[in-house]
XYZ file of C-alpha atoms in Angstrom:
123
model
C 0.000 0.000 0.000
C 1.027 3.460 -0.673
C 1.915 5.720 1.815
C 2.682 9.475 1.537
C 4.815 11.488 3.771
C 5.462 14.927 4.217
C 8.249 16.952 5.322
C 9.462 20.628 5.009
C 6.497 23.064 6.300
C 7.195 25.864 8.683
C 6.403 29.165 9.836
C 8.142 32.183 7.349
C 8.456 35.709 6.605
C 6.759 36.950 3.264
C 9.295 36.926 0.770
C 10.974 33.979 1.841
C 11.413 30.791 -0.195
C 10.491 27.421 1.565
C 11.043 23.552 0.157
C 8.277 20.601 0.878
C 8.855 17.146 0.335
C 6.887 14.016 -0.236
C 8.191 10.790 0.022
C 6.606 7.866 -1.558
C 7.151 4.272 0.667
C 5.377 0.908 -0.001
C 5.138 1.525 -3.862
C 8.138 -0.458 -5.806
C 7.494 1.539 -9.051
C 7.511 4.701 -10.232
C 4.787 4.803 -12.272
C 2.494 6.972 -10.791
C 1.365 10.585 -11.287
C 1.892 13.251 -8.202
C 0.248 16.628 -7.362
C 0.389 19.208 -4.378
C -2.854 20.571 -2.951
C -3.638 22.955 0.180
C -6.064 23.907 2.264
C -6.765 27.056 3.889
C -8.871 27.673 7.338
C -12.866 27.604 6.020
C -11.491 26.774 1.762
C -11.968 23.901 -0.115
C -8.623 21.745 -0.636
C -7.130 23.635 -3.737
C -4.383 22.106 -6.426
C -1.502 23.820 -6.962
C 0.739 21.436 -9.464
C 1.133 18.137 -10.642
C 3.335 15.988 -12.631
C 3.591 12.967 -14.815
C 5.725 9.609 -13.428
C 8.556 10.667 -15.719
C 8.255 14.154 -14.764
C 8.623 15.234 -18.455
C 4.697 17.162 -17.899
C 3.787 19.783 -15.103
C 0.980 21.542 -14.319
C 0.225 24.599 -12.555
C -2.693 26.732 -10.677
C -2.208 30.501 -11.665
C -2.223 31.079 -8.011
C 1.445 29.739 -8.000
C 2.854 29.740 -11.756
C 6.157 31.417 -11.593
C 6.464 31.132 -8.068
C 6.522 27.792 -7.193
C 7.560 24.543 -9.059
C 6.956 20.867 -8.997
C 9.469 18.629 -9.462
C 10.509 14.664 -8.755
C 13.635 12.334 -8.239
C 13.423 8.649 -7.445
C 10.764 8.499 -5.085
C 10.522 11.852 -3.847
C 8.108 14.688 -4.539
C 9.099 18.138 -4.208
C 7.308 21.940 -4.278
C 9.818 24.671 -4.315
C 7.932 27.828 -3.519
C 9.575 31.271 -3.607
C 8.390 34.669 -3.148
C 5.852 33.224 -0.636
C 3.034 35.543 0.760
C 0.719 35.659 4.059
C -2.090 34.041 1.728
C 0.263 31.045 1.056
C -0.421 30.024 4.683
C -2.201 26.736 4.660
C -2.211 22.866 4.823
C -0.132 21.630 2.432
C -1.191 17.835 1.181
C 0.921 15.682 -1.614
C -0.919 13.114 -3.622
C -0.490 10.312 -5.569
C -2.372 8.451 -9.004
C -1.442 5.270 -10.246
C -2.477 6.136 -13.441
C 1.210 8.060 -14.093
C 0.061 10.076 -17.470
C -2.699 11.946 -16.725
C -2.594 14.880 -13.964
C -5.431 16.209 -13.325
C -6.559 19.038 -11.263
C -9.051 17.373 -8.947
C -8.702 16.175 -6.038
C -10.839 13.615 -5.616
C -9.056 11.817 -8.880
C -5.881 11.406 -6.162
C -6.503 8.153 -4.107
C -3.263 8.359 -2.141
C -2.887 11.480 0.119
C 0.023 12.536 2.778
C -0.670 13.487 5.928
C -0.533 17.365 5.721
C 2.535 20.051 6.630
C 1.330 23.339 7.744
C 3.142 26.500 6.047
C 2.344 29.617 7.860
C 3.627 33.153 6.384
C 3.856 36.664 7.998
C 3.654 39.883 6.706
């Protein structure tokens, strides 16, 4: 069975840059699509990016394109986010698709989830 697990989350000041991963355990292959998603106090869970099993394919919310990018290696996930801003702050959640081709945008198409790191950022 899949499992997800998060790492990286904090508390920073606008303006700073911050680095989540996601590592995958209990999956031999690597042939599965990933995505990040967060959720804010009182918001529906909201993607952010997502990328094919050979990471040749991203995709991005316009919340965060140009800011913050999606990336793999082996089995680790990663979401480099820069230029971050108080209405980053949220629940940050990685997910996983077997299905490694298609990314979508939904979260409900994501079976596997993480557990949740919390980024907070000040003004």
């Amino acid at each position: 069975q899949m499992q997800l697990v998060e790492s990286g989350g904090g508390l920073v000041q606008a303006g700073d840059s911050l680095r989540l991963s996601c590592a995958v355990v209990g999956h031999r292959n690597s042939d599965y699509a990933m995505g990040w998603f967060r959720q804010a106090p009182g918001k529906e869970r909201a993607f952010l990016a997502a990328i094919t099993w050979s990471g040749g394919t991203t995709s991005y919310a316009d919340s965060v394109k140009g800011r913050f990018t999606i990336s793999r290696d082996q089995n680790t996930l990663y979401l480099q986010m820069n230029s971050l801003k108080p209405e980053d702050t949220a629940v940050y959640y990685c997910a996983a698709k077997i299905d490694g081709i298609t990314i979508p945008t939904i979260a409900t198409r994501y079976p596997y989830w993480g557990q949740g790191t919390q980024v907070t950022v000040s003004s």
